[in-house]
Coordinates of C-alpha atoms in Angstrom, one line a residue:
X1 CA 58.6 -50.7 9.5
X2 CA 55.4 -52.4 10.6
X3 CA 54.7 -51.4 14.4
X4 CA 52.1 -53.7 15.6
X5 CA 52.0 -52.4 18.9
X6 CA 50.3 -49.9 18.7
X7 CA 47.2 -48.4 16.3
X8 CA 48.2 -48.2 12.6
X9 CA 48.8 -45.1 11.1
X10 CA 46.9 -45.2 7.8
X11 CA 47.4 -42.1 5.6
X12 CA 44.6 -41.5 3.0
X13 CA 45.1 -39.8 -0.7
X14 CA 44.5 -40.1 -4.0
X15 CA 43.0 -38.2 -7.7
X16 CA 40.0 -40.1 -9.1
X17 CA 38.3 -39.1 -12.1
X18 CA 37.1 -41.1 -15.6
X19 CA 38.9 -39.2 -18.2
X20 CA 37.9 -39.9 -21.6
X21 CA 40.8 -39.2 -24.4
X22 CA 37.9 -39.1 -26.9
X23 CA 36.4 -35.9 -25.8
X24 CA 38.1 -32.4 -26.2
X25 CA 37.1 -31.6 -22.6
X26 CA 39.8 -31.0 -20.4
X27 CA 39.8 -31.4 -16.7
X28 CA 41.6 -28.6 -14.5
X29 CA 41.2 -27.0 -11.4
X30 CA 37.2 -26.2 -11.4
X31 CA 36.4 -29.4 -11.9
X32 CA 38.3 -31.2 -8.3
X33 CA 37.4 -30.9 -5.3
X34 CA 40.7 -31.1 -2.6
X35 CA 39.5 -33.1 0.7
X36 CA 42.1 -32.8 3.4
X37 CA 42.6 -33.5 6.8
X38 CA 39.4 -35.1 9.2
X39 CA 37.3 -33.5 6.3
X40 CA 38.6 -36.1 3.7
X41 CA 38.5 -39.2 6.9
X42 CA 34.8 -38.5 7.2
X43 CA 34.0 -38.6 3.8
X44 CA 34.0 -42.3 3.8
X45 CA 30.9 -43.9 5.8
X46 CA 33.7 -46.4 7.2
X47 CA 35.4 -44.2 9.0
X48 CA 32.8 -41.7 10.2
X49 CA 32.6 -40.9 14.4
X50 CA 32.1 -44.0 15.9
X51 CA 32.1 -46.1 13.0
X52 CA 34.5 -49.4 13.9
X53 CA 37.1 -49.5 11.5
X54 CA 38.0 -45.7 12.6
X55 CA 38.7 -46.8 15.5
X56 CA 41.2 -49.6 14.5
X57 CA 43.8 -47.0 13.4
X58 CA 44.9 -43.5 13.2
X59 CA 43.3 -41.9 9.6
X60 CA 45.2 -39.2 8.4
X61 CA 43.4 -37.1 5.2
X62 CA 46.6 -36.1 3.1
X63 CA 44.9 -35.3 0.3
X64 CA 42.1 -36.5 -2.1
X65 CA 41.6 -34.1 -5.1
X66 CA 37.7 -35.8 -6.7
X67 CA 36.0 -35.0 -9.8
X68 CA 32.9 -35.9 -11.7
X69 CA 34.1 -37.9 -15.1
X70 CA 35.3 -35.7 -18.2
X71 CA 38.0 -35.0 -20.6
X72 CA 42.0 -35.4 -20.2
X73 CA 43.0 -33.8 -17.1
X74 CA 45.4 -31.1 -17.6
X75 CA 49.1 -31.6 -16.8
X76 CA 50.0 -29.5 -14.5
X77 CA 46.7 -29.9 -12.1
X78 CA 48.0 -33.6 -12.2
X79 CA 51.5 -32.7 -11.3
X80 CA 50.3 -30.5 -8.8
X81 CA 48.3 -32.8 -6.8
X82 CA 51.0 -35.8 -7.1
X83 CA 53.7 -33.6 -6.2
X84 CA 51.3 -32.5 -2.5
X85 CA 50.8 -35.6 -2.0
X86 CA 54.2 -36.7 -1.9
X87 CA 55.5 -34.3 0.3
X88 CA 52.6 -34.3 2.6
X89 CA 52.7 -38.9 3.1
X90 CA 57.1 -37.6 3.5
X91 CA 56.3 -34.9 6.0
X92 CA 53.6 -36.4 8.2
X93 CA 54.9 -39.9 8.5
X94 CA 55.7 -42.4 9.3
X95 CA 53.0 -44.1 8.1
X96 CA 51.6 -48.3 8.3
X97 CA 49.6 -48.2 5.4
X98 CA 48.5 -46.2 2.4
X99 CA 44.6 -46.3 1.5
X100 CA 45.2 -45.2 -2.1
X101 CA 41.8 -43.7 -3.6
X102 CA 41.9 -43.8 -7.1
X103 CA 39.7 -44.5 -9.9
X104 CA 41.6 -46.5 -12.2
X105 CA 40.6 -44.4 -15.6
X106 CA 42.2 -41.1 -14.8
X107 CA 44.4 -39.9 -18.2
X108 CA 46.3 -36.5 -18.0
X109 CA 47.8 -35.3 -21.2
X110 CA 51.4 -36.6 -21.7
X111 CA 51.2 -39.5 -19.6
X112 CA 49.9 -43.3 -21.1
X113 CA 49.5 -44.5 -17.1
X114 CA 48.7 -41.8 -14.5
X115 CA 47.7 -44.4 -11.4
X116 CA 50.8 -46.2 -11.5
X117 CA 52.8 -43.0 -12.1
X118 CA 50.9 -41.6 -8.7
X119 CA 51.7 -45.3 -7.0
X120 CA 55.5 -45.0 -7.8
X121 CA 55.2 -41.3 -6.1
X122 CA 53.2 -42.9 -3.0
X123 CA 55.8 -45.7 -2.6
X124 CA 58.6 -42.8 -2.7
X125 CA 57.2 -41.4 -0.1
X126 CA 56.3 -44.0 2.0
X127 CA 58.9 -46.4 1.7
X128 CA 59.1 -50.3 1.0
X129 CA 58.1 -51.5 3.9
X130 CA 54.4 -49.3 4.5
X131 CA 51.6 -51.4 3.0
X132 CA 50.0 -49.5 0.1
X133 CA 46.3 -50.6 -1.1
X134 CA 44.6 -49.3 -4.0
X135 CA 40.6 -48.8 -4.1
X136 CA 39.8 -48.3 -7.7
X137 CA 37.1 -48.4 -10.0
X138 CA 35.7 -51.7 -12.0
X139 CA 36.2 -49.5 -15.5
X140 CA 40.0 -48.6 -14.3
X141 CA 42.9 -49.8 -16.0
X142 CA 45.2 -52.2 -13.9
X143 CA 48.5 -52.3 -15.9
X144 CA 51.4 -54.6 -14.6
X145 CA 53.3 -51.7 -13.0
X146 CA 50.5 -50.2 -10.8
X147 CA 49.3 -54.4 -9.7
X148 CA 53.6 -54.4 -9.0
X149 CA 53.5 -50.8 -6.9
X150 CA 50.7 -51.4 -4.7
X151 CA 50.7 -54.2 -2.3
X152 CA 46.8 -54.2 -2.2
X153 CA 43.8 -53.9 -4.9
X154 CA 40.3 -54.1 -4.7
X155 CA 37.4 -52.8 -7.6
X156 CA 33.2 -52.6 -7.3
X157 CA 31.6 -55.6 -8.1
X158 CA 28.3 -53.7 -9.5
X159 CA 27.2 -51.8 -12.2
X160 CA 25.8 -49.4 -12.1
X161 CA 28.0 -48.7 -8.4
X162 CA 25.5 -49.4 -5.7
X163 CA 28.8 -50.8 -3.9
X164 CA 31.5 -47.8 -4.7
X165 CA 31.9 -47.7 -0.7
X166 CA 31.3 -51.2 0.1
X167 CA 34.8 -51.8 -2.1
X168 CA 36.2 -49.0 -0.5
X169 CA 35.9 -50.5 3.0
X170 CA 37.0 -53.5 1.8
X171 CA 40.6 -52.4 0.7
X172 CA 40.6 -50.6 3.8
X173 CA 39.8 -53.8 5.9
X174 CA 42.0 -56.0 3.8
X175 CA 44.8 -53.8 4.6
X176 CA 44.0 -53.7 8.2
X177 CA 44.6 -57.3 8.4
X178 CA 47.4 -57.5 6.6
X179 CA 49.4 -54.7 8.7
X180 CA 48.5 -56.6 11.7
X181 CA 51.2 -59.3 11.2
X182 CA 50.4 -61.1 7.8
X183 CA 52.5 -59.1 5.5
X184 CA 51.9 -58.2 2.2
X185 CA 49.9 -60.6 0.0
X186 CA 50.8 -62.2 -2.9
X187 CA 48.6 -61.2 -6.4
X188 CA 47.5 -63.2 -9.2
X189 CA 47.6 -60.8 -12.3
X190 CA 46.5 -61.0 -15.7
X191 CA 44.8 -58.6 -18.2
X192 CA 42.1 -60.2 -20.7
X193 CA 42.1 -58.6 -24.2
X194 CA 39.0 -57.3 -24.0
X195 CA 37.6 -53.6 -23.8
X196 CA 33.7 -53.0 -23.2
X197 CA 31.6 -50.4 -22.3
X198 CA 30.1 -50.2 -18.8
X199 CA 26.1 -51.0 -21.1
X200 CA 27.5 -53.6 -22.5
X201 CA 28.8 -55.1 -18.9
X202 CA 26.0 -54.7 -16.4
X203 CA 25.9 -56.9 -13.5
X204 CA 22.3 -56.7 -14.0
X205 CA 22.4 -58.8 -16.4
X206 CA 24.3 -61.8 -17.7
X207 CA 27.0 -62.4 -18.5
X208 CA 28.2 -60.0 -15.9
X209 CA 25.7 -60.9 -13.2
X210 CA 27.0 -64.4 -13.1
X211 CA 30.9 -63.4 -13.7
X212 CA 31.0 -61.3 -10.5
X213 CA 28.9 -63.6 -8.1
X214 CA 31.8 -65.4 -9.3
X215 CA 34.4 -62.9 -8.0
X216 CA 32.8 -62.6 -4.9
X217 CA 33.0 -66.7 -4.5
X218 CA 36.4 -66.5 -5.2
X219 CA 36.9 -63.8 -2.7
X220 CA 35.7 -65.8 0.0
X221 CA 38.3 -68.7 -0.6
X222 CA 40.1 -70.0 2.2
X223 CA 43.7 -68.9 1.7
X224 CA 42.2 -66.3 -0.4
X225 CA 42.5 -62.4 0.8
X226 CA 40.5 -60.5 -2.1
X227 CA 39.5 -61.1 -6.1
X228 CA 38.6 -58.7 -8.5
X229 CA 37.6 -58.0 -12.0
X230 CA 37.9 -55.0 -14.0
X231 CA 36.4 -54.3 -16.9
X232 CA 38.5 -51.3 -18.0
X233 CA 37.6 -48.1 -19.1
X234 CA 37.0 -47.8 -23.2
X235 CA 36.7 -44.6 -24.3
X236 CA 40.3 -44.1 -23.6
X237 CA 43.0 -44.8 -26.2
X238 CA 46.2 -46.1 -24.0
X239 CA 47.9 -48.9 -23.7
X240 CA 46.4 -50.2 -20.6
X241 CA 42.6 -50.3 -21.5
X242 CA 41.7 -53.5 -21.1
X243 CA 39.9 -56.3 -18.9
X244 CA 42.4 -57.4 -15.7
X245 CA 42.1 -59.9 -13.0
X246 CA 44.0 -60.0 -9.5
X247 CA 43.4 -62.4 -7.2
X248 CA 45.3 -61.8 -3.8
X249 CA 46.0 -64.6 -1.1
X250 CA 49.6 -66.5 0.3
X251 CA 48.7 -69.7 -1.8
X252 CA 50.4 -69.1 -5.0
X253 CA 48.6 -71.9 -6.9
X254 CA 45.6 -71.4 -5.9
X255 CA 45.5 -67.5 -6.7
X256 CA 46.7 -67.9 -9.7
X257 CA 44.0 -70.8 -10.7
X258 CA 41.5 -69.2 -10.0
X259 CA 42.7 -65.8 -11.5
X260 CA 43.4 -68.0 -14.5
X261 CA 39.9 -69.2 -14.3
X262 CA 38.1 -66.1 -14.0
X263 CA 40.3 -64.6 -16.9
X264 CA 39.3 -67.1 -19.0
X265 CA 35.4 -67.0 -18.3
X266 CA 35.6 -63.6 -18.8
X267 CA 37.2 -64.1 -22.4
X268 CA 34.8 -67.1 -23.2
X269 CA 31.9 -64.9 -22.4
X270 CA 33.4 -62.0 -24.8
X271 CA 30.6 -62.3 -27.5
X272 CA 27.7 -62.5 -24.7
X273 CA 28.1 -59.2 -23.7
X274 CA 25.3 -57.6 -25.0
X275 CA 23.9 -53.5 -24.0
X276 CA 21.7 -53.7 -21.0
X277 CA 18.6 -52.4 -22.3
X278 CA 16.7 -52.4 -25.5
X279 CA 19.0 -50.1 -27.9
X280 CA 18.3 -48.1 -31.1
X281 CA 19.0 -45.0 -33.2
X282 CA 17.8 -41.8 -32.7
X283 CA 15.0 -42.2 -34.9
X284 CA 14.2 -46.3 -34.0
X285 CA 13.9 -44.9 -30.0
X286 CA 11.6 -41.8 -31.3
X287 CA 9.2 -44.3 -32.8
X288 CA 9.3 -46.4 -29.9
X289 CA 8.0 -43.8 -27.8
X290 CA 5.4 -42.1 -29.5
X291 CA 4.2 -45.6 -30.1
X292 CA 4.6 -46.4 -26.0
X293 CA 1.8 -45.4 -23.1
X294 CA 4.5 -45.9 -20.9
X295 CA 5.3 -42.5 -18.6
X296 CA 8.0 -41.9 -17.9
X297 CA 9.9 -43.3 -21.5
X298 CA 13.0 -42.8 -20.2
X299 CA 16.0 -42.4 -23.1
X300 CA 19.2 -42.1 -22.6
X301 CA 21.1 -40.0 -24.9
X302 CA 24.7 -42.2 -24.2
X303 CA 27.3 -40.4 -26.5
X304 CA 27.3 -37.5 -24.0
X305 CA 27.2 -39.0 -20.8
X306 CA 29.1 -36.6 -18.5
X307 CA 29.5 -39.2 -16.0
X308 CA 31.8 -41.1 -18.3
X309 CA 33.7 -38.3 -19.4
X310 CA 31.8 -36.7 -22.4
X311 CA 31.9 -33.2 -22.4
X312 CA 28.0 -32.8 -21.9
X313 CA 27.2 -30.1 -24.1
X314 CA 27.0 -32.0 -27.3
X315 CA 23.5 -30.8 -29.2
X316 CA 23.2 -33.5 -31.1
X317 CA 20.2 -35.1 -29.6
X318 CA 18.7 -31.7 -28.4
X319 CA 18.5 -30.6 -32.2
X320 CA 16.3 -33.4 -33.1
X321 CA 14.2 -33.1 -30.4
X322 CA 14.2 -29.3 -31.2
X323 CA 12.8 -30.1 -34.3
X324 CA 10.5 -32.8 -33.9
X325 CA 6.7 -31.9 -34.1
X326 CA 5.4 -34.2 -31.1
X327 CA 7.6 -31.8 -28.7
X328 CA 6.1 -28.8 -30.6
X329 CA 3.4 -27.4 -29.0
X330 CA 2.3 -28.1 -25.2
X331 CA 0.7 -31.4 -24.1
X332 CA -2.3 -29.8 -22.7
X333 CA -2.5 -28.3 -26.4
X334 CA -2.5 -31.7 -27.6
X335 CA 1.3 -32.3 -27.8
X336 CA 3.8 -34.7 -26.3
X337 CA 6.3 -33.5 -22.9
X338 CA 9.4 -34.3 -22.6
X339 CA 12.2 -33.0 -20.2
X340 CA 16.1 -32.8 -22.0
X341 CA 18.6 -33.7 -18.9
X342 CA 20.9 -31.1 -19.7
X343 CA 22.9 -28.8 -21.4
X344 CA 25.6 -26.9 -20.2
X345 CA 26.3 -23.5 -21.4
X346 CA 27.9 -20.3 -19.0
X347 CA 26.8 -17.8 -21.0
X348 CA 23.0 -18.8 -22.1
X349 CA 22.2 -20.2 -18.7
X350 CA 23.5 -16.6 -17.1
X351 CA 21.3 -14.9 -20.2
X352 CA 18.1 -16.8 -19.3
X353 CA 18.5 -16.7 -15.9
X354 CA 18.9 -12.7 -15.8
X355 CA 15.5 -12.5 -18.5
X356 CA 14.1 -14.0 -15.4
X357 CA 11.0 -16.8 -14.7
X358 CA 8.2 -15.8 -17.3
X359 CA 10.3 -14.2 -19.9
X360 CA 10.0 -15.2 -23.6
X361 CA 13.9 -16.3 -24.4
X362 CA 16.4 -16.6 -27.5
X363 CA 19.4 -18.0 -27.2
X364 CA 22.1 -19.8 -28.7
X365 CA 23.9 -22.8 -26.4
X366 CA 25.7 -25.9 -26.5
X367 CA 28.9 -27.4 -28.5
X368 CA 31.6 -24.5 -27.1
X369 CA 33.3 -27.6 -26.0
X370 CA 32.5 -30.3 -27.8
X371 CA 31.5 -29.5 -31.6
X372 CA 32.0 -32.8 -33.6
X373 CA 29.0 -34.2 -33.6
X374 CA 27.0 -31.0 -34.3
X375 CA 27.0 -27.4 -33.7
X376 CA 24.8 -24.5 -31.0
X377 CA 21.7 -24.4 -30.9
X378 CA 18.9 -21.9 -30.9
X379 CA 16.5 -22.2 -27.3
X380 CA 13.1 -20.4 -28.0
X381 CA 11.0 -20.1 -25.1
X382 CA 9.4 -19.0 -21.8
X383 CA 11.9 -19.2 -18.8
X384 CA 9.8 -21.3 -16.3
X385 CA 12.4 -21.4 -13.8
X386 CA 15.6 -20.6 -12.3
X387 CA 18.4 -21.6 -9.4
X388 CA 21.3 -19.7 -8.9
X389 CA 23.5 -21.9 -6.9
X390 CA 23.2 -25.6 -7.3
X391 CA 26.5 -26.8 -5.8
X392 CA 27.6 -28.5 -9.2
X393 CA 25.7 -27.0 -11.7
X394 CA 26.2 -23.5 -10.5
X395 CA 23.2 -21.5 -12.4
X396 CA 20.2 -23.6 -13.6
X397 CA 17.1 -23.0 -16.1
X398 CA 14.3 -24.6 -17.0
X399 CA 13.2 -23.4 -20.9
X400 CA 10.1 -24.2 -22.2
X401 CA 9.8 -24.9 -26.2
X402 CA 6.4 -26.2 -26.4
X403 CA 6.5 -29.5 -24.8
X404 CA 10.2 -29.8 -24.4
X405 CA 11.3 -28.5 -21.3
X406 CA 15.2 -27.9 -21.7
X407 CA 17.4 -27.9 -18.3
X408 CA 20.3 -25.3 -18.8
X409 CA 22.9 -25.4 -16.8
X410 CA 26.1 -23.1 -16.3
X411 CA 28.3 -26.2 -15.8
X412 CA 27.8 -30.1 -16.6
X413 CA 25.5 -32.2 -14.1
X414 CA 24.5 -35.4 -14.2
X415 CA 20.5 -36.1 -13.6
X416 CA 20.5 -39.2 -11.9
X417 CA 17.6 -38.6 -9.1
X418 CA 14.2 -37.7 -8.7
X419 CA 15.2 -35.0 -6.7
X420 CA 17.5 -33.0 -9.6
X421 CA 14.1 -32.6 -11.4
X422 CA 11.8 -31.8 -8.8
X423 CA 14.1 -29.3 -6.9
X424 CA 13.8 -27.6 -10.0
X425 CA 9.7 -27.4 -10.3
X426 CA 10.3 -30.6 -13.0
X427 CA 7.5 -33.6 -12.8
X428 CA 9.8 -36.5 -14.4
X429 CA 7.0 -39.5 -13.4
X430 CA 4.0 -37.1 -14.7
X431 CA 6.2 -36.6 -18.4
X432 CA 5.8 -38.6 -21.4
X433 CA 9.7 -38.8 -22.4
X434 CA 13.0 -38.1 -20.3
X435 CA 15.9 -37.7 -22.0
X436 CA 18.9 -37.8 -19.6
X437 CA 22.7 -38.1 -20.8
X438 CA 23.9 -41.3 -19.2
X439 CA 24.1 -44.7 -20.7
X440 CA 23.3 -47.2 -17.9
X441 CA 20.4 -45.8 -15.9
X442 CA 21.3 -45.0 -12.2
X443 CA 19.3 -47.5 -9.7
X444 CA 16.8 -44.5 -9.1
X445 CA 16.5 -43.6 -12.7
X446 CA 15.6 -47.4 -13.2
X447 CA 13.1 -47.8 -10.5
X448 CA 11.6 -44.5 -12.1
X449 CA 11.4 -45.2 -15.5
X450 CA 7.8 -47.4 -16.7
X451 CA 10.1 -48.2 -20.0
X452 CA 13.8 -47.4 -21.3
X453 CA 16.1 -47.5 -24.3
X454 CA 19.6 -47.0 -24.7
X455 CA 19.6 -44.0 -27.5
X456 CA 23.0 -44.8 -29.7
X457 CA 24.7 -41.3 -30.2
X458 CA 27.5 -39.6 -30.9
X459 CA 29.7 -37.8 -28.6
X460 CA 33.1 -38.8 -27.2
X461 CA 31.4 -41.6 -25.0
X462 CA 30.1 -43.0 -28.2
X463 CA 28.7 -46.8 -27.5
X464 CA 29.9 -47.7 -31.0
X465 CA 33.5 -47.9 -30.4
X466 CA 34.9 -48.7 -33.8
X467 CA 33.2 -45.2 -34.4
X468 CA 36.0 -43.7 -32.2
X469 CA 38.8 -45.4 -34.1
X470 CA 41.2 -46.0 -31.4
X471 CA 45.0 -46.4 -32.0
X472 CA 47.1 -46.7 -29.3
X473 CA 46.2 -50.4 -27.4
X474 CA 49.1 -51.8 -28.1
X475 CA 47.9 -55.0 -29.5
X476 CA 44.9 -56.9 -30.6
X477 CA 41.7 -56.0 -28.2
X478 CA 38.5 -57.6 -29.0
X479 CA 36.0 -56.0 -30.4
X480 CA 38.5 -54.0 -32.1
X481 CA 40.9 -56.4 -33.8
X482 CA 39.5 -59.7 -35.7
X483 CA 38.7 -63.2 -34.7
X484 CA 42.2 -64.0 -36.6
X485 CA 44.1 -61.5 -34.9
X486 CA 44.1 -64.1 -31.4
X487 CA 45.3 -67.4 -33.2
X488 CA 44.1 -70.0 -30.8
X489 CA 43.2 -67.6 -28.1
X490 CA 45.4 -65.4 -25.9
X491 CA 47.7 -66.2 -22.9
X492 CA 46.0 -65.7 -20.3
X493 CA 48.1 -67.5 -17.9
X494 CA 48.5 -65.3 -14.4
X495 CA 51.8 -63.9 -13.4
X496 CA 52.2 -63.9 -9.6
X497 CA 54.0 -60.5 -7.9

């Protein structure tokens, strides 16, 4: 029961991570990290000492078990954590509200819908009347039965995710309001067959841009409480994956015209969608740099990306570099530099790093998890540096091969700042070519780079999806099914919950 005389009680919990059902990663304990308690509270900006909206309620941390993106996560982690998380919102309540922090892409072998299965366990526990709302990501899924669980949703309106807690503190305030007397909302839902890649659906860039200045507009409505647009997450093969809307307010017809509304600009705008930077082969990006005085050339190697659930040591890339003469021999002999942004290997990061800085190397890494798209490779060259405790990576080299300058690494890690090359005695602005495995750059990588190109490569983040031969949507998607396959265009009318 509401109790509006007093502060809210607001329990906080969730499992976010991007699983991608492409890659033969798999997600278990090593890669979460459990937040609990004031520890997990202070972890949102929001809700730091002093901040305002701490102050509006009693935040209790049940549990938030985090991880960067990756393969399937492993049943009985996800059992694990649902099943504390249950008994902890049963045994420490009652509770108010529910800030449910999810991503929205999580899979976990032998389930098709993991965030709804979690909401159904939340509501369990909680109870119909406590006020449950969802922060997700804008590459979640949002089936019918998680929009139905929760009472409240809410999603980033950027890409990349300058905004992550922005949209965070928005569910949270959204569902202070709505505990203090208005009730639960009513939501607008409809999912648009459509299923892009985060390159393809930058808000840097139209169509996107415009789409989302959209959502915000709509979010602003009078009689309005929140809108949101997800794109969904598509290297995932379930059901779900797909484009949604939800528009939340107490004016049925106006939610669900302009849920309609966005729904169907988003579908209209299905063949505008186009990759967010100049793309090309392996071999079409090569040319373009050597061609290029721009420093840095940044590339980004996109099949891999780790931080939308590739498994990160594909070699693919790293082979051809390996191989190419412009990285052959030093640039102050006369060659090209380059820095490869990383590979992830236990055992040839631990043998390099115990040859030690200065020591002429051989070793053989990459593809123990992920071997489809090629196979190890062979690292000759002079160690030129080494970290032994980088709080994600765990050990980190630097090899030298000529002017390729290879970062090792004993577990995956993204490279998104300046900072993750210079800690490491790495010039990124003073090299000719970066090659970093991500698709969209991250805002620092962008302000960085003097020129970039989206490399198109394999790996089980692979930007050309009908590579990856997905199977289980459940019905026609665009770009996967034909024109024909939508007669004269799909329902896209909203259904209220």
């Amino acid at each position: 029961m509401t109790r509006t005389n007093h502060r809210p009680r607001i329990a906080i919990c969730g499992m976010a991570i991007e699983s991608s059902t492409f890659s033969p990663h798999r997600s278990g304990w090593e890669a979460f990290t459990l937040l609990r308690g004031n520890e997990l509270v202070r972890r949102y900006p929001f809700l730091r000492d002093g901040a305002p909206l701490r102050r509006e309620a009693e935040w209790v941390g049940v549990l938030r078990a985090g991880a960067l993106p990756g393969g399937a996560v492993l049943t009985d982690v996800y059992e694990t954590v649902r099943a504390e998380i249950g008994l902890a919102l049963e045994a420490q309540g009652p509770f108010d509200g529910v800030l449910l922090d999810i991503h929205g892409a999580m899979a976990v072998l032998g389930y098709t819908d993991a965030e709804a299965d979690l909401a159904r366990t939340v509501r369990a526990a909680v109870g119909p009347d406590c006020l449950v709302s969802a922060s997700t990501d804008l590459h979640g899924n949002v089936s019918r039965e998680l929009a139905e669980t929760v009472d409240l949703i809410a999603c980033h309106r950027m890409t990349p995710h300058e905004d992550d807690d922005e949209a965070r503190e928005r569910a949270a305030t959204n569902l202070l309001r709505r505990i203090d007397g208005a009730g639960r909302p009513r939501k607008a839902w409809v999912q648009v067959p459509v299923l892009l890649p985060g390159e393809r659906t930058s808000t840097r860039v139209e169509p996107a841009r415009g789409i989302y200045e959209d959502v915000a507009r709509v979010g602003a409505l009078d009689g309005v409480l929140d809108a949101s647009v997800w794109v969904g997450y598509a290297w995932a093969d379930e059901p779900r994956c797909r484009a949604a809307v939800v528009v939340m307010g107490d004016d049925d017809a106006l939610i669900a015209r302009e849920a309609e509304r966005l729904a169907r600009r988003y579908w209209d705008a299905r063949g505008e969608f186009g990759l967010v930077a100049p793309a090309g082969t392996y071999e079409e990006c090569l040319k373009a740099v050597l061609a290029s005085d721009a420093r840095p050339f940044v590339l980004s190697d996109s099949g891999d990306n780790p931080m939308a659930g590739g498994a990160g040591d594909v070699t693919w890339t790293l082979a051809r570099l390996l191989a190419e003469p412009a990285f052959a021999i030093p640039a102050e002999a006369g060659g090209r530099s380059a820095i490869y942004a990383s590979l992830p290997d236990p055992e040839a990061a631990r043998a390099v790093a115990d040859a030690g800085v200065g020591a002429v190397v051989e070793v053989t890494a990459g593809a123990r998890v992920d071997a489809g798209p090629a196979g190890p490779v062979t690292l000759r060259g002079v160690v030129e540096h080494v970290h032994e405790d980088d709080p994600v990576a765990g050990t980190v080299c630097v090899l030298a091969a000529g002017g390729l300058k290879v970062i090792l690494t004993e577990r995956r890690r993204p490279y998104h700042l300046e900072s993750d090359f210079t800690a490491i005695g790495l010039d990124p602005r003073g090299t000719d070519v970066v090659v970093v495995k991500i698709g969209n750059l991250e805002t620092e990588l962008y302000d960085m780079a003097d020129d970039w190109m989206l490399m198109l490569t394999p790996g089980g983040v692979d930007q050309d999806l009908l590579r990856l031969r997905h199977t289980n949507l459940g019905g026609p998607v665009h770009p996967f099914a034909p024109p024909e396959a939508f007669g004269d265009g799909p329902d896209l009318t909203p259904h209220l919950l």
